[in-house]
Amino acid sequence: MLWLVVTISAYFILAVVFLVDKYLLVGPIPSPKVYAFYIGILQALALLLIPFVNFIFPGFFYVFLGLASGFFFIIGLLWFYKGLRIFEASRIVPAIGGLLPIFTFFLIYVFSGGKEILGPWEFLSFLLLISGSFIITSKKGKKIPWESLKISAVAAATLSFYMVLAKYVYMVQPFWSGFIWIRIGALLAGIVLLFLFFKEIKEEVFKKREASSLKTTLIFLSNQTAGAGANILQNWAVALAPLVYVSVVNALMGTQYAFLFIFALVISLKFPKILKEEVSREVFFQKIAAILLIGGGLAILAFK
């Protein structure tokens, strides 16, 4: 069950990363397009690994899958950051995460011709993890805004393609080789964003930098370094887990929401201008109940 430990470790780091993303998107870097562009261009750093790992050419088809996976990764992030900028971090992240394993489960079922399905215990764990994710996003007396639902669905669909295609890439080549091909696809997606939104991105990239901008740059780079580490762990978990468990890897984002809720709660009390999270007694117990469901799903996976 090494893949389970690796997955939870990745989501712990990502919870912190997403909170910093939220801070940057509501202030210093308000454009999701520019933010996604920066991340796409940073994927070029993966090319530095080529001389030190077993990098291979697996054939045109699997190169295409790797490039497509990386492309979907950046497009998914673009929609994710758009939602993160507009809505509460502890709601948009779980909303996307609740839909992501459903899309992934469906894609794996279709791509495998119906051969890859979860067993009874795994499916129960899957349902508990998703239920907890949805409960933690619900808001009494208010329906989820259509715009939020639309953004969450598009982000979840594109990111599920990224995860499923990545798994098929890792099934036929060494981990680092597959990882680099996927990063190359993400880099190409960043370049595409540059041409699609050239004026907006050009103004941000070449604007005059002040001391505050240098501080923002350091925060961004530090956060993306942590995010890169988490992304490597997440990809490693996908590579380690059986194909049918990839949807469970996504469903385990519920652990990330538990971390995210705790971190966001603390930060919203101390720095309400950065994050505004509801902390009423009712909301608190609602999210605790959701976390217990997530914990139950995790326990089934760990001890079945």
Coordinates of C-alpha atoms in Angstrom, one line a residue:
M1 CA 0.0 0.0 0.0
L2 CA 2.9 2.3 -0.7
W3 CA 0.8 4.2 -3.2
L4 CA -1.7 5.1 -0.4
V5 CA 1.1 6.7 1.8
V6 CA 2.5 8.5 -1.2
T7 CA -0.9 9.8 -2.2
I8 CA -1.7 11.3 1.3
S9 CA 1.7 12.9 1.5
A10 CA 1.1 14.6 -1.9
Y11 CA -2.3 15.9 -0.8
F12 CA -0.9 17.3 2.5
I13 CA 1.6 19.4 0.5
L14 CA -1.0 20.4 -2.1
A15 CA -3.4 21.7 0.7
V16 CA -0.7 24.3 1.6
V17 CA 0.1 25.0 -2.0
F18 CA -3.5 25.8 -2.9
L19 CA -3.9 28.2 0.0
V20 CA -0.8 30.1 -1.3
D21 CA -2.3 30.0 -4.8
K22 CA -5.5 31.5 -3.4
Y23 CA -3.5 34.3 -1.8
L24 CA -1.7 35.1 -5.0
L25 CA -4.8 34.9 -7.2
V26 CA -6.8 37.4 -5.1
G27 CA -3.9 39.8 -5.0
P28 CA -0.5 40.0 -6.7
I29 CA -1.4 37.7 -9.7
P30 CA -5.1 38.1 -10.3
S31 CA -5.2 36.6 -13.8
P32 CA -5.8 32.7 -13.9
K33 CA -4.4 32.8 -17.5
V34 CA -1.1 34.4 -16.5
Y35 CA -0.9 32.0 -13.5
A36 CA -1.4 28.9 -15.6
F37 CA 1.1 30.3 -18.2
Y38 CA 3.8 30.7 -15.5
I39 CA 3.3 27.1 -14.3
G40 CA 3.3 25.8 -17.9
I41 CA 6.6 27.5 -18.6
L42 CA 8.2 26.2 -15.4
Q43 CA 7.6 22.6 -16.7
A44 CA 10.8 23.3 -18.9
L45 CA 12.8 22.5 -15.7
A46 CA 11.8 18.8 -16.1
L47 CA 14.1 18.7 -19.2
L48 CA 17.1 19.1 -16.9
L49 CA 16.4 15.6 -15.6
I50 CA 16.9 13.9 -19.0
P51 CA 20.7 13.3 -18.7
F52 CA 20.3 11.7 -15.2
V53 CA 17.3 9.3 -15.7
N54 CA 16.3 6.5 -18.1
F55 CA 14.5 8.7 -20.7
I56 CA 13.2 6.8 -23.6
F57 CA 11.2 7.2 -26.8
P58 CA 8.2 4.8 -26.2
G59 CA 6.7 5.2 -29.7
F60 CA 4.7 7.9 -31.3
F61 CA 1.4 6.8 -29.8
Y62 CA 2.6 6.9 -26.2
V63 CA 4.5 10.2 -26.8
F64 CA 1.2 11.6 -28.0
L65 CA -0.5 10.3 -24.8
G66 CA 2.2 11.9 -22.6
L67 CA 1.9 15.3 -24.4
A68 CA -1.9 15.2 -24.3
S69 CA -1.8 14.4 -20.6
G70 CA 0.4 17.4 -19.9
F71 CA -1.8 19.6 -22.1
F72 CA -4.9 18.6 -20.2
F73 CA -3.0 19.3 -16.9
I74 CA -2.4 22.9 -17.8
I75 CA -5.9 23.5 -19.2
G76 CA -7.4 21.9 -16.1
L77 CA -5.3 24.2 -13.9
L78 CA -6.4 27.2 -15.9
W79 CA -10.1 26.4 -15.0
F80 CA -9.1 25.5 -11.4
Y81 CA -7.4 28.8 -10.8
K82 CA -10.3 30.7 -12.3
G83 CA -12.6 29.0 -9.8
L84 CA -10.1 29.5 -6.9
R85 CA -9.9 33.2 -7.6
I86 CA -13.7 33.7 -7.5
F87 CA -14.8 31.2 -4.8
E88 CA -13.8 30.1 -1.3
A89 CA -10.8 27.8 -1.3
S90 CA -12.4 25.2 0.9
R91 CA -15.4 25.0 -1.4
I92 CA -14.1 25.2 -5.0
V93 CA -11.3 22.7 -4.3
P94 CA -13.6 20.0 -2.8
A95 CA -16.2 20.6 -5.6
I96 CA -13.6 19.8 -8.2
G97 CA -12.3 16.9 -6.2
G98 CA -15.7 15.5 -5.7
L99 CA -16.3 15.4 -9.5
L100 CA -12.8 14.3 -10.5
P101 CA -12.9 10.7 -9.2
I102 CA -16.3 10.2 -10.9
F103 CA -15.0 11.4 -14.2
T104 CA -11.9 9.2 -13.7
F105 CA -13.9 6.2 -12.8
F106 CA -16.0 6.6 -15.9
L107 CA -13.0 7.1 -18.2
I108 CA -11.2 4.1 -16.9
Y109 CA -14.3 2.0 -17.3
V110 CA -14.7 3.2 -21.0
F111 CA -11.0 2.9 -21.9
S112 CA -10.7 -0.6 -20.5
G113 CA -13.8 -1.8 -22.2
G114 CA -15.6 -2.4 -18.9
K115 CA -12.8 -4.7 -17.5
E116 CA -11.5 -2.4 -14.8
I117 CA -14.0 -2.1 -11.9
L118 CA -13.7 -1.7 -8.2
G119 CA -14.4 -4.5 -5.8
P120 CA -17.2 -4.1 -3.1
W121 CA -14.9 -2.7 -0.3
E122 CA -13.0 -0.4 -2.7
F123 CA -16.3 0.9 -4.1
L124 CA -17.7 1.5 -0.6
S125 CA -14.5 3.5 0.2
F126 CA -14.9 5.4 -3.1
L127 CA -18.4 6.4 -2.2
L128 CA -17.5 7.5 1.3
L129 CA -14.6 9.6 0.0
I130 CA -16.8 11.3 -2.6
S131 CA -19.7 11.8 -0.1
G132 CA -17.4 13.5 2.3
S133 CA -16.1 15.7 -0.5
F134 CA -19.5 16.8 -1.5
I135 CA -20.8 17.4 2.1
I136 CA -17.8 19.6 2.9
T137 CA -18.8 21.8 -0.1
S138 CA -22.5 22.2 0.6
K139 CA -23.9 25.4 2.0
K140 CA -27.2 25.4 3.9
G141 CA -29.9 27.5 2.3
K142 CA -27.8 28.1 -0.8
K143 CA -27.5 26.2 -4.0
I144 CA -24.1 25.8 -5.5
P145 CA -23.9 28.7 -8.0
W146 CA -24.2 27.5 -11.6
E147 CA -20.9 29.3 -12.5
S148 CA -19.1 27.5 -9.7
L149 CA -20.5 24.1 -10.8
K150 CA -19.6 24.8 -14.5
I151 CA -16.0 25.7 -13.6
S152 CA -15.7 22.8 -11.3
A153 CA -17.0 20.3 -13.9
V154 CA -14.8 21.6 -16.7
A155 CA -11.7 21.5 -14.4
A156 CA -12.5 18.0 -13.1
A157 CA -13.1 16.6 -16.6
T158 CA -9.8 18.0 -18.0
L159 CA -7.8 16.9 -14.9
S160 CA -9.4 13.4 -15.1
F161 CA -8.1 13.1 -18.7
Y162 CA -4.7 14.2 -17.4
M163 CA -4.6 11.5 -14.7
V164 CA -6.0 8.6 -16.8
L165 CA -3.7 9.3 -19.7
A166 CA -0.8 9.6 -17.3
K167 CA -1.5 6.2 -15.9
Y168 CA -1.4 4.6 -19.4
V169 CA 1.9 6.5 -20.0
Y170 CA 3.4 5.0 -16.9
M171 CA 2.3 1.5 -17.7
V172 CA 4.6 1.3 -20.7
Q173 CA 7.8 3.2 -19.7
P174 CA 9.9 4.1 -16.6
F175 CA 8.4 6.6 -14.2
W176 CA 10.8 9.5 -14.9
S177 CA 10.6 9.1 -18.7
G178 CA 6.8 9.2 -18.6
F179 CA 6.9 12.1 -16.2
I180 CA 9.2 14.1 -18.5
W181 CA 7.0 13.5 -21.6
I182 CA 4.0 14.7 -19.6
R183 CA 5.9 17.8 -18.5
I184 CA 6.8 18.5 -22.1
G185 CA 3.1 18.5 -23.0
A186 CA 2.5 20.9 -20.1
L187 CA 5.2 23.2 -21.4
L188 CA 3.7 23.2 -24.9
A189 CA 0.3 24.0 -23.3
G190 CA 1.9 27.0 -21.6
I191 CA 3.3 28.2 -24.9
V192 CA -0.2 27.8 -26.5
L193 CA -1.6 30.0 -23.7
L194 CA 1.1 32.6 -24.5
F195 CA -0.2 32.9 -28.1
L196 CA -3.9 32.8 -27.1
F197 CA -3.7 35.5 -24.5
F198 CA -0.5 37.2 -25.7
K199 CA -1.4 40.8 -24.7
E200 CA -2.5 40.0 -21.2
I201 CA 0.4 37.7 -20.5
K202 CA 3.0 40.0 -22.1
E203 CA 1.8 42.9 -20.0
E204 CA 2.3 40.9 -16.8
V205 CA 5.6 39.3 -17.8
F206 CA 7.3 42.5 -18.9
K207 CA 5.8 45.0 -16.5
K208 CA 8.2 47.0 -14.3
R209 CA 9.0 45.1 -11.2
E210 CA 9.0 46.7 -7.7
A211 CA 10.0 45.3 -4.3
S212 CA 6.5 43.9 -3.7
S213 CA 6.7 42.1 -7.1
L214 CA 10.0 40.5 -6.2
K215 CA 8.4 39.3 -3.0
T216 CA 5.5 37.9 -5.0
T217 CA 8.0 36.2 -7.3
L218 CA 9.8 34.5 -4.4
I219 CA 6.5 33.4 -2.9
F220 CA 5.3 32.0 -6.3
L221 CA 8.6 30.2 -7.0
S222 CA 8.7 28.7 -3.5
N223 CA 5.1 27.6 -3.7
Q224 CA 5.6 26.1 -7.1
T225 CA 8.7 24.2 -5.9
A226 CA 6.5 22.6 -3.2
G227 CA 3.8 22.0 -5.7
A228 CA 6.3 20.3 -8.0
G229 CA 7.3 18.0 -5.2
A230 CA 3.6 17.2 -4.5
N231 CA 3.0 16.7 -8.2
I232 CA 5.8 14.2 -8.5
L233 CA 4.4 12.3 -5.5
Q234 CA 1.0 12.3 -7.0
N235 CA 2.3 11.0 -10.3
W236 CA 4.3 8.4 -8.5
A237 CA 1.1 7.3 -6.7
V238 CA -0.7 7.0 -10.1
A239 CA 2.2 4.9 -11.4
L240 CA 2.2 2.6 -8.4
A241 CA -1.5 2.1 -8.0
P242 CA -3.3 -0.5 -10.2
L243 CA -5.3 1.0 -13.1
V244 CA -8.6 0.5 -11.4
Y245 CA -7.4 2.4 -8.3
V246 CA -6.6 5.6 -10.2
S247 CA -10.1 6.9 -9.4
V248 CA -9.5 6.1 -5.8
V249 CA -6.2 8.1 -5.9
N250 CA -8.4 11.0 -7.0
A251 CA -11.0 10.3 -4.4
L252 CA -8.3 10.4 -1.7
M253 CA -8.2 14.2 -2.3
G254 CA -10.7 14.1 0.5
T255 CA -7.7 13.9 2.8
Q256 CA -6.5 17.1 1.2
Y257 CA -9.8 18.8 2.0
A258 CA -9.4 17.9 5.6
F259 CA -6.0 19.5 5.7
L260 CA -7.3 22.4 3.7
F261 CA -10.2 23.0 6.1
I262 CA -7.9 23.0 9.1
F263 CA -5.3 25.3 7.5
A264 CA -8.0 27.7 6.0
L265 CA -9.7 27.9 9.4
V266 CA -6.6 28.9 11.2
I267 CA -5.5 31.4 8.5
S268 CA -9.0 33.0 8.1
L269 CA -9.1 33.7 11.9
K270 CA -5.6 35.4 11.8
F271 CA -5.7 36.9 8.3
P272 CA -9.3 37.4 7.2
K273 CA -8.3 39.6 4.3
I274 CA -6.5 36.7 2.6
L275 CA -9.1 34.0 3.2
K276 CA -12.7 34.3 4.3
E277 CA -14.0 31.0 5.6
E278 CA -17.2 30.5 7.5
V279 CA -16.5 29.4 11.0
S280 CA -20.0 29.1 12.5
R281 CA -20.8 26.2 14.8
E282 CA -23.1 24.6 12.3
V283 CA -20.6 24.9 9.4
F284 CA -17.8 23.6 11.7
F285 CA -19.8 20.4 12.6
Q286 CA -20.8 19.9 9.0
K287 CA -17.2 19.8 7.9
I288 CA -16.2 17.6 10.8
A289 CA -18.9 15.1 9.7
A290 CA -17.6 15.2 6.2
I291 CA -14.0 14.7 7.4
L292 CA -15.2 11.6 9.4
L293 CA -16.7 10.2 6.2
I294 CA -13.5 10.8 4.4
G295 CA -11.6 9.1 7.3
G296 CA -13.9 6.1 7.1
G297 CA -13.2 5.7 3.4
L298 CA -9.5 5.9 4.1
A299 CA -9.7 3.4 6.9
I300 CA -11.4 0.9 4.6
L301 CA -8.6 1.2 2.1
A302 CA -5.9 0.9 4.8
F303 CA -7.3 -2.0 6.8
K304 CA -9.6 -4.0 4.5

